[in-house]
């Protein structure tokens, strides 16, 4: 089981590196338009999709590292078991809620429509927040561990699907670039 988790972890790291490299290349190519190019820079649906996918990938990758750091810090705290569980799940809920709010605000500030990737990420965020809320009540207050396997599946699967959704746009761009080079 640990070997499978190690392989999944390396796959996640590989996807993150790919998406990050794509973001750097796009950022370099478009200069600061991805961040600061006002409402007028979004003229076509493709522009909106590019900006939305960029904002989504940037937020997801940033919060992935923030969440991992917070988890490490929380698990190193010396608290009573129930208090640690309550704090852990509350922080998880707050982190995912912050991700959703920031993603929404960035789209609003840029007057950018939500891409399919951004919407799917928001749905997954709500699912993971709900799973964390259920775990907060079950494990944090009732000391019931029966839902832990389901929580793990939802959490890991949700995070993997989010990374795949975020990586889909860069992958499709790279594939279309390859097809145009071959033609």
XYZ file of C-alpha atoms in Angstrom:
183
model
C 0.000 0.000 0.000
C 2.835 2.406 0.847
C 4.424 1.681 -2.540
C 1.170 2.607 -4.273
C 0.974 5.855 -2.293
C 4.594 6.627 -3.221
C 3.804 6.110 -6.926
C 0.679 8.280 -6.636
C 2.717 10.949 -4.843
C 5.317 11.010 -7.638
C 2.513 11.180 -10.206
C 1.028 14.165 -8.393
C 4.421 15.861 -8.234
C 4.916 15.194 -11.960
C 1.527 16.715 -12.811
C 2.237 19.737 -10.635
C 5.636 20.289 -12.265
C 4.062 19.989 -15.727
C 1.288 22.472 -14.924
C 3.746 24.847 -13.247
C 6.090 24.712 -16.270
C 3.155 25.389 -18.590
C 2.110 28.371 -16.473
C 5.642 29.775 -16.560
C 5.828 29.395 -20.358
C 2.398 31.002 -20.851
C 3.218 33.774 -18.389
C 6.490 34.461 -20.187
C 4.746 34.469 -23.556
C 1.865 36.727 -22.540
C 3.873 38.823 -20.083
C 1.628 40.335 -17.440
C -1.685 40.021 -19.319
C -2.578 36.911 -17.348
C -2.501 38.910 -14.126
C -3.011 42.555 -14.967
C -4.510 42.754 -18.439
C -7.823 44.514 -17.776
C -11.253 43.562 -19.001
C -10.367 44.546 -22.581
C -7.725 41.816 -22.913
C -10.444 39.142 -22.696
C -12.017 39.386 -26.135
C -12.737 35.809 -27.130
C -14.028 32.705 -25.407
C -10.540 31.214 -25.747
C -9.095 34.218 -23.873
C -11.600 33.682 -21.069
C -10.814 29.960 -20.972
C -7.055 30.605 -20.878
C -7.365 33.149 -18.075
C -9.808 31.015 -16.103
C -7.626 27.916 -16.411
C -4.551 29.963 -15.482
C -6.248 31.395 -12.391
C -7.597 27.981 -11.417
C -4.244 26.246 -11.819
C -2.451 29.000 -9.931
C -4.924 28.837 -7.034
C -5.042 25.036 -6.876
C -1.260 24.653 -6.928
C -0.764 27.423 -4.374
C -3.366 26.017 -2.009
C -2.056 22.491 -2.488
C 1.267 23.587 -1.030
C -0.392 25.737 1.645
C -2.595 22.808 2.675
C 0.344 20.406 2.798
C 2.318 22.842 4.956
C -0.605 23.451 7.296
C -1.210 19.717 7.658
C 2.419 19.144 8.565
C 2.326 21.944 11.145
C -0.982 20.770 12.634
C 0.147 17.175 12.977
C 3.275 18.294 14.823
C 1.244 20.106 17.504
C 1.026 18.489 20.907
C -2.682 18.697 21.641
C -5.202 16.333 23.131
C -6.458 13.906 20.450
C -9.981 15.317 20.120
C -8.820 18.941 20.098
C -6.243 18.129 17.414
C -8.900 16.450 15.272
C -11.240 19.413 15.675
C -8.499 21.877 14.787
C -7.316 19.768 11.841
C -10.733 19.473 10.194
C -11.618 23.126 10.892
C -8.371 24.245 9.249
C -9.030 21.918 6.291
C -12.505 23.399 5.834
C -11.158 26.949 6.144
C -8.377 26.244 3.642
C -10.752 24.864 1.015
C -13.256 27.668 1.660
C -10.442 30.189 1.167
C -9.510 28.506 -2.105
C -13.104 28.757 -3.341
C -13.456 32.406 -2.289
C -10.137 33.453 -3.816
C -10.885 31.605 -7.050
C -14.258 33.355 -7.255
C -12.781 36.771 -6.428
C -9.996 36.453 -8.997
C -12.536 35.591 -11.679
C -14.730 38.510 -10.583
C -11.860 40.994 -10.515
C -10.800 39.963 -14.023
C -14.417 39.846 -15.270
C -13.604 36.379 -16.526
C -16.161 33.644 -17.075
C -15.601 30.362 -15.276
C -14.121 27.659 -17.479
C -15.242 24.051 -17.196
C -12.025 23.369 -15.229
C -12.805 26.136 -12.727
C -16.386 24.932 -12.248
C -15.282 21.334 -11.782
C -12.695 22.447 -9.225
C -15.374 24.380 -7.338
C -17.649 21.312 -7.273
C -14.802 19.160 -5.986
C -13.929 21.784 -3.359
C -17.520 21.673 -2.066
C -17.393 17.857 -1.976
C -14.111 17.820 -0.034
C -15.353 20.524 2.355
C -18.482 18.450 3.012
C -16.361 15.357 3.696
C -14.220 17.400 6.103
C -17.330 18.722 7.863
C -18.676 15.191 8.273
C -15.302 14.075 9.638
C -15.217 17.054 12.013
C -18.501 15.946 13.537
C -17.821 12.194 13.393
C -14.204 12.107 14.557
C -13.795 15.494 16.219
C -16.899 15.484 18.395
C -18.328 11.946 18.406
C -15.012 10.014 18.264
C -16.508 7.800 15.537
C -13.895 6.498 13.090
C -16.191 4.414 10.882
C -16.261 6.978 8.082
C -12.477 7.378 7.872
C -12.025 4.990 4.904
C -14.713 6.853 2.958
C -13.126 10.192 3.901
C -9.712 9.034 2.677
C -11.157 7.879 -0.636
C -13.060 11.141 -1.152
C -10.092 13.266 -0.120
C -7.463 11.491 -2.221
C -9.746 11.027 -5.226
C -10.943 14.634 -5.047
C -7.406 15.973 -4.937
C -6.289 13.719 -7.805
C -9.278 14.661 -9.958
C -8.645 18.334 -9.227
C -5.057 18.016 -10.420
C -6.175 16.133 -13.537
C -8.815 18.792 -14.262
C -6.208 21.524 -13.835
C -3.700 19.642 -16.024
C -6.249 18.969 -18.788
C -6.026 22.448 -20.337
C -2.206 22.524 -20.531
C -2.206 18.962 -21.902
C -4.744 19.861 -24.592
C -2.695 22.932 -25.539
C 0.503 20.890 -25.821
C -1.273 18.208 -27.883
C -2.781 20.782 -30.277
C 0.653 22.385 -30.632
C 2.138 18.981 -31.523
C -0.604 18.320 -34.078
C -0.045 21.695 -35.730
C 3.722 21.032 -35.852
C 3.148 17.632 -37.502
C 0.784 19.068 -40.130
